[in-house]
């Protein structure tokens, strides 16, 4: 049975974060990014592929930091990490809106 907290490579693995609203949102965000990336290989263009692949990797990174409790370490090293995350979400939302508008126009 998987324990709630276990040490692997000096990281604290805490999968209970995935059961929170933020955890589920980040998981879905990363999963949809992967799905969009795979679909954009066939049906998309380079801009869409960039958006989806980068969403998968960046959101997956933030999810990993939360599950392994690295967020506190990152915040101590880079105090602006919350603003960086918010900026990432805002910029990628605008880029996704541009891609959607382009899809309907073109």
GROMACS .gro file of C-alpha atoms in nm:
model
  106
    1UNK     CA    1   0.000   0.000   0.000
    2UNK     CA    2   0.128   0.347  -0.092
    3UNK     CA    3   0.176   0.559   0.214
    4UNK     CA    4   0.066   0.921   0.216
    5UNK     CA    5   0.418   1.048   0.262
    6UNK     CA    6   0.736   0.864   0.165
    7UNK     CA    7   1.093   0.970   0.099
    8UNK     CA    8   1.238   0.902  -0.246
    9UNK     CA    9   1.565   1.066  -0.353
   10UNK     CA   10   1.528   1.313  -0.066
   11UNK     CA   11   1.189   1.429  -0.192
   12UNK     CA   12   0.872   1.400   0.010
   13UNK     CA   13   0.608   1.235  -0.206
   14UNK     CA   14   0.261   1.349  -0.101
   15UNK     CA   15  -0.011   1.235  -0.345
   16UNK     CA   16  -0.287   1.383  -0.124
   17UNK     CA   17  -0.233   1.712  -0.312
   18UNK     CA   18  -0.388   1.545  -0.617
   19UNK     CA   19  -0.719   1.514  -0.427
   20UNK     CA   20  -0.744   1.889  -0.367
   21UNK     CA   21  -0.912   2.128  -0.610
   22UNK     CA   22  -0.577   2.280  -0.709
   23UNK     CA   23  -0.427   1.934  -0.759
   24UNK     CA   24  -0.711   1.815  -0.977
   25UNK     CA   25  -0.697   2.137  -1.180
   26UNK     CA   26  -0.322   2.105  -1.239
   27UNK     CA   27  -0.359   1.738  -1.330
   28UNK     CA   28  -0.632   1.809  -1.583
   29UNK     CA   29  -0.437   2.108  -1.717
   30UNK     CA   30  -0.130   1.894  -1.779
   31UNK     CA   31  -0.337   1.607  -1.920
   32UNK     CA   32  -0.527   1.829  -2.162
   33UNK     CA   33  -0.194   1.981  -2.266
   34UNK     CA   34  -0.065   1.632  -2.349
   35UNK     CA   35  -0.383   1.540  -2.536
   36UNK     CA   36  -0.372   1.864  -2.734
   37UNK     CA   37  -0.004   1.812  -2.808
   38UNK     CA   38  -0.061   1.463  -2.948
   39UNK     CA   39  -0.356   1.581  -3.158
   40UNK     CA   40  -0.163   1.886  -3.282
   41UNK     CA   41   0.105   1.658  -3.423
   42UNK     CA   42  -0.145   1.553  -3.689
   43UNK     CA   43  -0.399   1.836  -3.709
   44UNK     CA   44  -0.224   2.142  -3.570
   45UNK     CA   45   0.033   2.393  -3.672
   46UNK     CA   46   0.363   2.483  -3.506
   47UNK     CA   47   0.213   2.751  -3.280
   48UNK     CA   48  -0.056   2.518  -3.146
   49UNK     CA   49   0.196   2.241  -3.097
   50UNK     CA   50   0.419   2.478  -2.900
   51UNK     CA   51   0.129   2.586  -2.679
   52UNK     CA   52   0.018   2.232  -2.596
   53UNK     CA   53   0.361   2.075  -2.548
   54UNK     CA   54   0.478   2.362  -2.330
   55UNK     CA   55   0.154   2.348  -2.129
   56UNK     CA   56   0.211   1.978  -2.067
   57UNK     CA   57   0.570   2.025  -1.952
   58UNK     CA   58   0.532   2.349  -1.754
   59UNK     CA   59   0.208   2.244  -1.581
   60UNK     CA   60   0.357   1.902  -1.519
   61UNK     CA   61   0.659   2.068  -1.358
   62UNK     CA   62   0.440   2.276  -1.127
   63UNK     CA   63   0.232   1.968  -1.043
   64UNK     CA   64   0.551   1.774  -0.965
   65UNK     CA   65   0.675   2.050  -0.736
   66UNK     CA   66   0.350   2.045  -0.542
   67UNK     CA   67   0.332   1.665  -0.510
   68UNK     CA   68   0.694   1.645  -0.396
   69UNK     CA   69   0.661   1.950  -0.167
   70UNK     CA   70   0.933   2.134  -0.362
   71UNK     CA   71   0.715   2.444  -0.386
   72UNK     CA   72   0.837   2.572  -0.049
   73UNK     CA   73   1.200   2.523  -0.153
   74UNK     CA   74   1.138   2.701  -0.484
   75UNK     CA   75   0.959   2.988  -0.307
   76UNK     CA   76   1.254   3.033  -0.072
   77UNK     CA   77   1.500   3.039  -0.366
   78UNK     CA   78   1.276   3.232  -0.608
   79UNK     CA   79   1.028   3.442  -0.408
   80UNK     CA   80   0.840   3.542  -0.724
   81UNK     CA   81   0.748   3.183  -0.820
   82UNK     CA   82   0.377   3.243  -0.753
   83UNK     CA   83   0.384   3.548  -0.983
   84UNK     CA   84   0.575   3.349  -1.244
   85UNK     CA   85   0.309   3.077  -1.232
   86UNK     CA   86   0.029   3.333  -1.261
   87UNK     CA   87   0.211   3.504  -1.549
   88UNK     CA   88   0.254   3.170  -1.725
   89UNK     CA   89  -0.119   3.101  -1.692
   90UNK     CA   90  -0.212   3.447  -1.821
   91UNK     CA   91   0.025   3.439  -2.120
   92UNK     CA   92  -0.073   3.085  -2.222
   93UNK     CA   93  -0.443   3.175  -2.191
   94UNK     CA   94  -0.393   3.465  -2.433
   95UNK     CA   95  -0.194   3.245  -2.673
   96UNK     CA   96  -0.463   2.976  -2.659
   97UNK     CA   97  -0.732   3.238  -2.730
   98UNK     CA   98  -0.529   3.356  -3.031
   99UNK     CA   99  -0.499   2.996  -3.154
  100UNK     CA  100  -0.876   2.944  -3.113
  101UNK     CA  101  -0.958   3.265  -3.303
  102UNK     CA  102  -0.712   3.166  -3.577
  103UNK     CA  103  -0.877   2.822  -3.604
  104UNK     CA  104  -1.223   2.975  -3.655
  105UNK     CA  105  -1.103   3.238  -3.904
  106UNK     CA  106  -0.868   3.025  -4.113
   0.00000   0.00000   0.00000
